[in-house]
mmCIF file of C-alpha atoms in Angstrom:
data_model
loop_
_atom_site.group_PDB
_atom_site.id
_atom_site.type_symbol
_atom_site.label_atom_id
_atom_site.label_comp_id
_atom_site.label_asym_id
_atom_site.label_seq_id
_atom_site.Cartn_x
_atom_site.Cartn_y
_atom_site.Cartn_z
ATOM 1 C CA UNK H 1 -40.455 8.607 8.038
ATOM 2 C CA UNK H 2 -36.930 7.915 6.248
ATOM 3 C CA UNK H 3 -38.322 6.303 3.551
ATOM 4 C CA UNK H 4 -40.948 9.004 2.808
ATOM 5 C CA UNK H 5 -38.650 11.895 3.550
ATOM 6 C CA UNK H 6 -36.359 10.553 0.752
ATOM 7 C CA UNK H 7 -39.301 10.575 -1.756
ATOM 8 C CA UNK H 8 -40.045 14.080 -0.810
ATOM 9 C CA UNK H 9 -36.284 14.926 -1.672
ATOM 10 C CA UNK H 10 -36.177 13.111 -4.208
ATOM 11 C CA UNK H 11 -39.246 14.743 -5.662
ATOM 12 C CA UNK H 12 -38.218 18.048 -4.841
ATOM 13 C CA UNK H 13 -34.165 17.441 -6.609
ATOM 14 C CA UNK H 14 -36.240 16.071 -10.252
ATOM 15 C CA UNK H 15 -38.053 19.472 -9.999
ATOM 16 C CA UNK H 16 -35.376 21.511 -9.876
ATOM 17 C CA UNK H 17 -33.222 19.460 -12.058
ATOM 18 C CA UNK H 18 -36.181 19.727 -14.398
ATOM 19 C CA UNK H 19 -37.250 23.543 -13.698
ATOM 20 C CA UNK H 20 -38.492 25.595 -16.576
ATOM 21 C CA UNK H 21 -39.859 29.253 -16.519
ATOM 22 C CA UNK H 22 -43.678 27.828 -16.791
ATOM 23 C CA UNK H 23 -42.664 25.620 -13.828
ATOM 24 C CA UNK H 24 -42.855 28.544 -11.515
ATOM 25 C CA UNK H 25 -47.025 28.280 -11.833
ATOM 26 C CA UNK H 26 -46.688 24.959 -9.971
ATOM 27 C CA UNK H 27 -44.524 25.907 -7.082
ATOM 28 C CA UNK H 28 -46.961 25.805 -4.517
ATOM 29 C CA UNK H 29 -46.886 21.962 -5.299
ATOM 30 C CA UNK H 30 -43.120 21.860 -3.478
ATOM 31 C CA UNK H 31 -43.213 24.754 -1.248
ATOM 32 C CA UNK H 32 -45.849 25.736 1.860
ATOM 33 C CA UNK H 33 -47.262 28.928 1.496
ATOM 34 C CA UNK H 34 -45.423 31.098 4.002
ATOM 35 C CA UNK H 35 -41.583 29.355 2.790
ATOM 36 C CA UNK H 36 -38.767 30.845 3.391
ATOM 37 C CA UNK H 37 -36.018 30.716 0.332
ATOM 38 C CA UNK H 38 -32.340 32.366 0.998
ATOM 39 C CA UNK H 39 -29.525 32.152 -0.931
ATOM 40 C CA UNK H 40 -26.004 34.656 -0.533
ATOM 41 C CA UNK H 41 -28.430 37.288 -2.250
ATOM 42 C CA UNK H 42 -31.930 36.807 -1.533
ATOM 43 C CA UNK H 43 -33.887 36.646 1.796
ATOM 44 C CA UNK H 44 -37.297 35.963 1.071
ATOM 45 C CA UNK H 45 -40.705 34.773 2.421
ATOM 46 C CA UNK H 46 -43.970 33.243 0.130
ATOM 47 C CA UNK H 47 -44.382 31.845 -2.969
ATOM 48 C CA UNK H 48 -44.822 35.094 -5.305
ATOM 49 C CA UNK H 49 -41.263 36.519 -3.300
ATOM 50 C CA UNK H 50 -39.684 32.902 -4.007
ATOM 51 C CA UNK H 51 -41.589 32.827 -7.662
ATOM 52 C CA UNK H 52 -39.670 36.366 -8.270
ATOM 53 C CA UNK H 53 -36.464 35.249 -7.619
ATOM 54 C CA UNK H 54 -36.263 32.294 -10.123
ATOM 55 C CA UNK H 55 -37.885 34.839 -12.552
ATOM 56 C CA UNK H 56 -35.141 37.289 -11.992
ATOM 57 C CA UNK H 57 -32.608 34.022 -12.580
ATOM 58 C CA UNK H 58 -34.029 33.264 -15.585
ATOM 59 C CA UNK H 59 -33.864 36.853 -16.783
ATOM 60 C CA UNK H 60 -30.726 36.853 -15.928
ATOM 61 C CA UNK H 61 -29.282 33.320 -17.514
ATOM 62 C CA UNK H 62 -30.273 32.761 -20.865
ATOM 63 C CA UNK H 63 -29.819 28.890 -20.297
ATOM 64 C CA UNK H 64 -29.740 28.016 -16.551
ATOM 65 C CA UNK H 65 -29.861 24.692 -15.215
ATOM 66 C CA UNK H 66 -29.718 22.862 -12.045
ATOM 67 C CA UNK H 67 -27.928 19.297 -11.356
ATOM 68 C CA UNK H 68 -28.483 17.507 -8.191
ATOM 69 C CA UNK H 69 -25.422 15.014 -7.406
ATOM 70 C CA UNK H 70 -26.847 13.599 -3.718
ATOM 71 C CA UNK H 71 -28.824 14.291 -0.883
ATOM 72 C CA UNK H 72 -28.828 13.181 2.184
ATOM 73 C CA UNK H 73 -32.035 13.093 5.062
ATOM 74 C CA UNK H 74 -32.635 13.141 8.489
ATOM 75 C CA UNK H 75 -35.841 14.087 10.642
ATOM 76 C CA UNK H 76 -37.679 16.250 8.667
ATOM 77 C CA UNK H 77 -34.088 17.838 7.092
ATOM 78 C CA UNK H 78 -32.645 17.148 3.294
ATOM 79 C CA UNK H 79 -29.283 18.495 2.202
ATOM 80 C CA UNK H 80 -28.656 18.492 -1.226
ATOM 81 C CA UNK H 81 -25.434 18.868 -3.002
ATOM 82 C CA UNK H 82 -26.008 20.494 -6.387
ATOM 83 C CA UNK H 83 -24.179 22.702 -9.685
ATOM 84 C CA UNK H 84 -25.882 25.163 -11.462
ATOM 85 C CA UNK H 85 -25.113 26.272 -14.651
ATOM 86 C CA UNK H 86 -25.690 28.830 -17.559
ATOM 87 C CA UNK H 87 -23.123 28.292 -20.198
ATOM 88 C CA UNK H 88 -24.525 30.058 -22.711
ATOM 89 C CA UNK H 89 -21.276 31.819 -23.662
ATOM 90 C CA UNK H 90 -21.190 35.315 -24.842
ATOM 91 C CA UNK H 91 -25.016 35.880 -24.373
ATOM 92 C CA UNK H 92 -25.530 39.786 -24.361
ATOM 93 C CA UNK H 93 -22.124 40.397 -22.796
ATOM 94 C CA UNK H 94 -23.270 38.498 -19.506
ATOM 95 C CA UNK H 95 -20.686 36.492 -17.814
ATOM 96 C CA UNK H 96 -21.476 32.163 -17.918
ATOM 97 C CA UNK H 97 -21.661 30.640 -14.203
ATOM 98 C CA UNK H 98 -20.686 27.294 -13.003
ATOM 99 C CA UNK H 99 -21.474 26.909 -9.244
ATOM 100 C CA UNK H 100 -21.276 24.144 -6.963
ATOM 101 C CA UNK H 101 -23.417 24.519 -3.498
ATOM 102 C CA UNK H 102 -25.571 23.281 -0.864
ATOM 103 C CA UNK H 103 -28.577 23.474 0.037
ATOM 104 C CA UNK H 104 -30.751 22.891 3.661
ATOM 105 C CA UNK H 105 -34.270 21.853 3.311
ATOM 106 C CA UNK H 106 -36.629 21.508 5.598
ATOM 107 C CA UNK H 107 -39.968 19.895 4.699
ATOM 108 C CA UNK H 108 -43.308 20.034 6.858
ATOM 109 C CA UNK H 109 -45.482 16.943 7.397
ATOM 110 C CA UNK H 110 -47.100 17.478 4.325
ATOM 111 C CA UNK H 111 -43.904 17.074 2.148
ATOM 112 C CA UNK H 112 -44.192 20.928 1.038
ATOM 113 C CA UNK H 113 -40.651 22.284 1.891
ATOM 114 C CA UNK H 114 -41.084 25.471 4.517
ATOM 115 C CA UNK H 115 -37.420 26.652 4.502
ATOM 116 C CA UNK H 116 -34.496 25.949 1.706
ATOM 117 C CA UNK H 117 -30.935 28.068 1.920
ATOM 118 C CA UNK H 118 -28.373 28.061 -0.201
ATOM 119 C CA UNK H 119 -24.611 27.718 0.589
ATOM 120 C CA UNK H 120 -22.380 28.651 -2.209
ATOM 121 C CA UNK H 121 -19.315 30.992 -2.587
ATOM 122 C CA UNK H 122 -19.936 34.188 -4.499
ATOM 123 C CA UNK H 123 -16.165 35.186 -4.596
ATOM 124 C CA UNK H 124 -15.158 32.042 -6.231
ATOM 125 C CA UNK H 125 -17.906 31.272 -8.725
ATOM 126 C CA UNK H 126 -19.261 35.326 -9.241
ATOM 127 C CA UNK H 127 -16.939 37.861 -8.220
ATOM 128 C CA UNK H 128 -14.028 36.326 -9.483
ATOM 129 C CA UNK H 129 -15.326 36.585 -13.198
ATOM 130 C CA UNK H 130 -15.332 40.285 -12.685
ATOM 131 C CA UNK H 131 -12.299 42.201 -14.330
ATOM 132 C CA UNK H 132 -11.046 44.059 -11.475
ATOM 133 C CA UNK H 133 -12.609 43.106 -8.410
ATOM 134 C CA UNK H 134 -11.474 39.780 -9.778
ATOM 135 C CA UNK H 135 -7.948 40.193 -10.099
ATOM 136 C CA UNK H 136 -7.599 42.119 -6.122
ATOM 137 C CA UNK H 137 -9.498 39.085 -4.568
ATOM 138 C CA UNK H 138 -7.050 36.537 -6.204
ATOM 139 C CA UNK H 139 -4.362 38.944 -5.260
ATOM 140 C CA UNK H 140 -5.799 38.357 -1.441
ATOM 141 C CA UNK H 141 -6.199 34.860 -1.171
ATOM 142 C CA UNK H 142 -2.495 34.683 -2.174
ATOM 143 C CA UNK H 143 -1.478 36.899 0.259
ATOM 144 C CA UNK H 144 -3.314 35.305 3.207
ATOM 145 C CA UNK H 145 -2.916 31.604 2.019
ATOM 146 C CA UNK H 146 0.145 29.521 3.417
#
């Protein structure tokens, strides 16, 4: 099972590494029908609620892109440690991201994946960028750090 779990991870990184707009049309390739996708803004269940979100993404970045570092497996369970980023500077005022996360997958015994969260820090790598509400949240993590 290790050794086909990792080539279902390992499938599933290249796609997202890889992922274009037109991709979405395949996505019922990588995920079962009834997934589950969450991330610190999104809760959401099937492929056309999951197929929404990356098309709000790429409305929203004018040049996003996904890089897998590692993964790791075990049972039926991938963790992947990835950075996303849209650095297309000064695109129609909208701020650039850099984020590093983590994601949980968990694959069913067909490969497809049936639940994948996202672990990131919106504070560090979103809210921060944000004139004002950036400036009061640095001004807290001084006052609370040692």
């Amino acid at each position: 099972m290790s050794e086909q779990m990792d080539g279902w991870a390992r499938r599933y990184a290249d796609f997202f590494t890889q992922l274009k707009e037109p991709d979405l049309q395949r996505l019922d390739e990588f995920f079962a029908p009834d997934a589950r996708f969450k991330d610190p803004f999104n809760d959401v269940t099937g492929l056309e609620q999951i197929a929404a979100v990356f098309r709000h993404m790429f409305r929203q970045c004018p040049a996003p892109r996904f890089y897998v570092h590692c993964w790791a497996t075990q049972g039926n369970t991938a963790f992947f440690h990835w950075r996303f980023m849209d650095r297309d500077e000064g695109a129609d005022g909208r701020m650039s991201l850099d984020v590093d996360g983590i994601s949980r997958v968990l694959f069913n015994d067909e490969g497809k994946v049936f639940s994948h969260i996202d672990y990131w820090d919106t504070a560090e790598y979103l809210y921060d960028q944000i004139p004002l509400l950036g400036g009061m949240l640095r001004f807290v993590r001084r006052r609370i750090g040692t």
